[in-house]
Short mmCIF file of C-alpha atoms in Angstrom, two decimals:
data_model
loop_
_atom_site.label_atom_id
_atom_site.label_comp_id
_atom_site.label_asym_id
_atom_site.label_seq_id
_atom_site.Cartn_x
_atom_site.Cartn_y
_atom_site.Cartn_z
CA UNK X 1 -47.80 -32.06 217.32
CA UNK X 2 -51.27 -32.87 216.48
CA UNK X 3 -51.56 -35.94 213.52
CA UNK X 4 -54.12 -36.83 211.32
CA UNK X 5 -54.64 -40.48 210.14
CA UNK X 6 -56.98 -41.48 207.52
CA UNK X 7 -56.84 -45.59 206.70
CA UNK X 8 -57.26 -47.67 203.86
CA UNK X 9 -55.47 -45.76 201.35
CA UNK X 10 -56.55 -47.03 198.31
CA UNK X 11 -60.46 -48.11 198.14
CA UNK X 12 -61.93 -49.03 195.04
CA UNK X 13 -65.75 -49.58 194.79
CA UNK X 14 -69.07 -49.85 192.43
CA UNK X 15 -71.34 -47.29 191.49
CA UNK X 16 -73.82 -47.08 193.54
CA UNK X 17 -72.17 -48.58 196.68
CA UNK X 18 -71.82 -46.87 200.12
CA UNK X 19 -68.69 -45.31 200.90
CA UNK X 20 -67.18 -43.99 204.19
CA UNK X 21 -63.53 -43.02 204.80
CA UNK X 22 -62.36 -42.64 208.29
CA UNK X 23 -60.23 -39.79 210.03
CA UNK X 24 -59.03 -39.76 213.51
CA UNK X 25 -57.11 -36.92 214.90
CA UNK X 26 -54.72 -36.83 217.87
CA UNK X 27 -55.16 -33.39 219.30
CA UNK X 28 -57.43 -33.25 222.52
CA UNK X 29 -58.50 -29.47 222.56
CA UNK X 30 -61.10 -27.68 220.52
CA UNK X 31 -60.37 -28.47 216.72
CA UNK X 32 -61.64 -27.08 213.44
CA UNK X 33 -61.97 -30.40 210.95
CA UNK X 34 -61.83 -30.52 207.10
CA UNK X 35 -62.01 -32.93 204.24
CA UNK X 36 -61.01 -31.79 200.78
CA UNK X 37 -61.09 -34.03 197.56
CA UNK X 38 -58.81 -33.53 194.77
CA UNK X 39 -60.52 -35.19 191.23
CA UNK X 40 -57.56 -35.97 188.69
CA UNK X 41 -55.75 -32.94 187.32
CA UNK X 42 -57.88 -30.47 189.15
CA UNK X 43 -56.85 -28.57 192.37
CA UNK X 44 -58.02 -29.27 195.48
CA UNK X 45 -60.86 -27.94 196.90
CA UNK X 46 -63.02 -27.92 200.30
CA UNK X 47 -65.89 -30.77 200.46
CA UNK X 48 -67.24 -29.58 203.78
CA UNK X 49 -65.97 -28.09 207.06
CA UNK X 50 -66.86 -28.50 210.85
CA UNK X 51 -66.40 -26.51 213.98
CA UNK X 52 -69.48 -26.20 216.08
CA UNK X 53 -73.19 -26.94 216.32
CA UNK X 54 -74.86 -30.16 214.78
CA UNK X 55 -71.66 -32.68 214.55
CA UNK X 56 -73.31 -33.99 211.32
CA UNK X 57 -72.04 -31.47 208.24
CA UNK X 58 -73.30 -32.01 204.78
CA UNK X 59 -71.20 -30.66 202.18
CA UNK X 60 -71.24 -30.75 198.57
CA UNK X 61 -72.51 -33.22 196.15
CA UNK X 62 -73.80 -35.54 198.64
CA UNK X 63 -71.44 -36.44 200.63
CA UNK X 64 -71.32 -35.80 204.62
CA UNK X 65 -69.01 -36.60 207.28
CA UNK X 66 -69.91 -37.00 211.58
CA UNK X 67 -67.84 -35.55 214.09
CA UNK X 68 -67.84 -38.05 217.09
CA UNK X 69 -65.42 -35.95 219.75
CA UNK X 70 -65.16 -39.16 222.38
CA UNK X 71 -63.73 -40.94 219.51
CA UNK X 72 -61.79 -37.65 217.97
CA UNK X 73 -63.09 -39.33 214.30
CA UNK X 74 -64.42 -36.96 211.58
CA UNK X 75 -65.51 -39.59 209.01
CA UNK X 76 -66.47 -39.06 205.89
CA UNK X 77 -69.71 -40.55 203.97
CA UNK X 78 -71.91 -41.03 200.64
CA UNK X 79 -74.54 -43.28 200.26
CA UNK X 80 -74.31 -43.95 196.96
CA UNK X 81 -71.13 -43.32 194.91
CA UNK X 82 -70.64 -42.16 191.16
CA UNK X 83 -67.68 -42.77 188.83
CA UNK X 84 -67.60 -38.81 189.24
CA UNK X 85 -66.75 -39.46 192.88
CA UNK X 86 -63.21 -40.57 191.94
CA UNK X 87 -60.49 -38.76 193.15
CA UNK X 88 -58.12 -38.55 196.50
CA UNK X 89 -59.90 -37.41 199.82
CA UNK X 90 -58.05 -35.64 202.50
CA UNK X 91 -59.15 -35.27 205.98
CA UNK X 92 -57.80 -32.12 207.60
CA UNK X 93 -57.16 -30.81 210.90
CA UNK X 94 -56.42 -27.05 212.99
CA UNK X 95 -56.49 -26.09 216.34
CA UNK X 96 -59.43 -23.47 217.00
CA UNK X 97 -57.38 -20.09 216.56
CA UNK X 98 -54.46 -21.41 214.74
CA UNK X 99 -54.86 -21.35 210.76
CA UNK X 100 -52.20 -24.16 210.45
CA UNK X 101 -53.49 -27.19 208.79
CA UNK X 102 -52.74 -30.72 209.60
CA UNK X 103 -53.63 -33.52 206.50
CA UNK X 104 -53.86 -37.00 206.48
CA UNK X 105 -52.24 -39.08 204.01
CA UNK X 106 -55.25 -39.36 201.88
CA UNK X 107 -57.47 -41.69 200.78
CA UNK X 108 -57.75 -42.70 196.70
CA UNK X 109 -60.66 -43.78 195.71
CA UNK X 110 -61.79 -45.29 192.34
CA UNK X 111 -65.48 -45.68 191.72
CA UNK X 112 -66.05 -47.91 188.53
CA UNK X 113 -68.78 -47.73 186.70
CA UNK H 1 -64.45 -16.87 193.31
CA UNK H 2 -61.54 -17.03 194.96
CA UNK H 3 -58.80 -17.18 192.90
CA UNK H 4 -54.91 -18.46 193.77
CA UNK H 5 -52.69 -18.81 190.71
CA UNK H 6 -49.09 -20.45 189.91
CA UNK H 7 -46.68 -18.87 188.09
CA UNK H 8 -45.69 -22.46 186.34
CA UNK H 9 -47.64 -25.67 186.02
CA UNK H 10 -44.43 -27.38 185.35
CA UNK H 11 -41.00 -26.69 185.85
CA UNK H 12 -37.98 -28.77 185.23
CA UNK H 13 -34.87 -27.83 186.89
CA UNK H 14 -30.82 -28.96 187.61
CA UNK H 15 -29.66 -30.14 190.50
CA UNK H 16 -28.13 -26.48 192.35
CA UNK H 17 -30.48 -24.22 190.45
CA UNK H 18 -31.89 -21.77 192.88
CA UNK H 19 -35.60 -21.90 192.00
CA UNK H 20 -38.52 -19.48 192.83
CA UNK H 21 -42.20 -20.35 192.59
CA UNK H 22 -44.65 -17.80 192.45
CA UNK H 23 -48.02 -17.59 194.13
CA UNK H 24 -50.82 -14.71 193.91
CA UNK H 25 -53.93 -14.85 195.53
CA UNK H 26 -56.63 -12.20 194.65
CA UNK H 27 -58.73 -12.31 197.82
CA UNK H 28 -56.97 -9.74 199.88
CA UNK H 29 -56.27 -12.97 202.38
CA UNK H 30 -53.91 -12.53 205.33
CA UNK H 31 -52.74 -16.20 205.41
CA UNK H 32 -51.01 -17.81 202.61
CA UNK H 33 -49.23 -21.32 203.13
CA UNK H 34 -46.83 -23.54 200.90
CA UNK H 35 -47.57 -27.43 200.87
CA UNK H 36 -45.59 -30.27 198.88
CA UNK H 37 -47.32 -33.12 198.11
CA UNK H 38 -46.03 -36.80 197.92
CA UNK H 39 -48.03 -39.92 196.73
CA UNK H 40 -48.97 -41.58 199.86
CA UNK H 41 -47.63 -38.76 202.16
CA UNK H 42 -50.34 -36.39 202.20
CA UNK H 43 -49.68 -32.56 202.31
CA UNK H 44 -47.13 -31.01 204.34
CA UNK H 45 -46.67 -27.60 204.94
CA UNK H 46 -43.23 -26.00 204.35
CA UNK H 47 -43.87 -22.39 205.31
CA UNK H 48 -46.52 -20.19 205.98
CA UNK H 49 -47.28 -16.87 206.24
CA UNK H 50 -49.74 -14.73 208.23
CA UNK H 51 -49.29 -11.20 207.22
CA UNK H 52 -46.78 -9.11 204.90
CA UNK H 53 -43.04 -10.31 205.57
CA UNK H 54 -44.10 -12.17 208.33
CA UNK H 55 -43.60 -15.94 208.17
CA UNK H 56 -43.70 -19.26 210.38
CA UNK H 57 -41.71 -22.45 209.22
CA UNK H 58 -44.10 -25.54 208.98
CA UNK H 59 -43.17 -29.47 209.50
CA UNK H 60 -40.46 -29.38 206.40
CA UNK H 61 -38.96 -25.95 206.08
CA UNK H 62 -35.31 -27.49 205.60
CA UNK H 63 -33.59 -26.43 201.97
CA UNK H 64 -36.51 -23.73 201.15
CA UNK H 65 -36.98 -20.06 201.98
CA UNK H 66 -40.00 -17.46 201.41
CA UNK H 67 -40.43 -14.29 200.80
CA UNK H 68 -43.74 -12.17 201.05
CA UNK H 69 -43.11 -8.37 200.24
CA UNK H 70 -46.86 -7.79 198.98
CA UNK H 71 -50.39 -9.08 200.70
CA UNK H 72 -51.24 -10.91 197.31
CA UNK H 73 -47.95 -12.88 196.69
CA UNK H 74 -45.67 -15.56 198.35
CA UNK H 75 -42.81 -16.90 197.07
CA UNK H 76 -41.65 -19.91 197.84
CA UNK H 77 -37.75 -20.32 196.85
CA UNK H 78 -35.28 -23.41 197.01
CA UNK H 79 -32.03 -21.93 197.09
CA UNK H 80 -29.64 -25.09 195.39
CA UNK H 81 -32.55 -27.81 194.17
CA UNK H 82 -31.46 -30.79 194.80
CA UNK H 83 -33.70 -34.38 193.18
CA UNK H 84 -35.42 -34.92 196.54
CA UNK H 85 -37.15 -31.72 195.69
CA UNK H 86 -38.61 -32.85 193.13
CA UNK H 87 -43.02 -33.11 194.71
CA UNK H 88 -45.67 -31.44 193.53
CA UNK H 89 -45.65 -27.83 195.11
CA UNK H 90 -49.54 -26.45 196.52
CA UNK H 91 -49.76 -23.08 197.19
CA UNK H 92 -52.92 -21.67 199.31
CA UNK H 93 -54.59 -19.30 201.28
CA UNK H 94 -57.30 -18.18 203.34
CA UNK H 95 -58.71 -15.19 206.13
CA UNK H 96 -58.19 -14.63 209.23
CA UNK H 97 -60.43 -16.99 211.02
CA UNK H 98 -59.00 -20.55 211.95
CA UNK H 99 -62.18 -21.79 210.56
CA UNK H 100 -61.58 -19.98 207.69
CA UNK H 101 -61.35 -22.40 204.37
CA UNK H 102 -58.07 -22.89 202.87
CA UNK H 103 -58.17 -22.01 198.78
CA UNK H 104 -55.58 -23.78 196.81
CA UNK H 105 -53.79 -23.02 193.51
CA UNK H 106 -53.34 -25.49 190.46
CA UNK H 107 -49.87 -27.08 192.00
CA UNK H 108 -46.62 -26.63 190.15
CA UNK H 109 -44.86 -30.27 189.36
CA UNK H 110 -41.28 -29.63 189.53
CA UNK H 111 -39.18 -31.71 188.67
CA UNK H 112 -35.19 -31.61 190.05
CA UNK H 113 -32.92 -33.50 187.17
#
């Protein structure tokens, strides 16, 4: 079964400040790779997706993630944070033609401003 | 928009109730899925389903049951609720396509007494 780890589980930070959450996956074949964010009391909802062509994906309000297949790592990334930016991040993983989803744990992050 | 409701943001229950939670999604989607989610544990996928009353357990089918008699609607049902039940309960959905994004619903928080 294919797992998806995400570290540092909670991560507080400044406005402002750079912020990059890791996500390594275990499953060696072709993968489709997620991250969602969930902001407090809202549902949750796709950041960005990737599953071919330029491994660098931008997604909404800023933020982007790289997908490095020699390291099977799909980290997320913003620049520049905003106390908007808090709320829990999960990395997510399928198989290419299987609509199963694998999540990581999650990562909460606080941004204060 | 995509649109995936709840019947119940919140639900309190007795241990040995049989329970049913209620999921409609309005996009004509062939895959719906049922998640619970745990602080620190992520989102794991009870059951799924890919097309009318056809369904696939997921990592933690054990003490729930489904039911999908209509292409809009899952139900997701724990037959004698018991307190370790007690999670916040995602319902979501997408198309065919394993790239396809995954639309969630506003969570039901049940809670098992």
């Amino acid at each position: 079964a294919q797992s998806v780890s995400q570290h540092n589980h909670h991560v507080i930070l400044s406005e402002a400040a750079s912020l990059e959450l890791g996500c390594n996956y275990s499953y060696g074949g072709t993968v489709n790779l997620f991250w969602y964010v969930q902001y407090p009391g809202q549902h949750l909802q796709l950041l960005l997706k990737y599953f071919s062509g330029d491994p660098l994906v931008k997604g909404i309000k800023g933020f982007e993630a790289e997908f490095i297949k020699s390291k099977f790592s799909f980290n997320l990334r913003k620049p520049s944070v905003q106390w908007s930016d808090t709320a829990e991040y999960f990395c997510a993983v399928n198989r290419r033609g299987n609509n199963r989803l694998a999540f990581g744990k999650g990562n909460q992050v606080v941004v204060i401003p | 928009d995509v649109k995936v409701t709840q019947s119940s943001r919140y639900l309190v229950k007795r241990t040995g109730e049989k329970v049913f939670l209620e999921c409609v999604q309005d996009m004509d989607h062939e895959n719906m899925f049922w998640y619970r989610q745990d602080p620190g544990l992520g989102l794991r996928l009870i059951y799924f389903s890919y097309d009318v009353k056809m369904k696939e357990k997921g990592d933690i089918p054990e003490g729930y049951s489904v039911s999908r008699e209509k292409k809009e609607r899952f139900s997701l049902i724990l037959e004698s609720a018991s307190t370790n039940q007690t999670s916040m309960y995602l319902c979501a959905s997408s198309g065919t396509p394993s790239t396809d994004t995954q639309y969630f619903g506003p969570g039901t928080r049940l809670t098992v007494l």
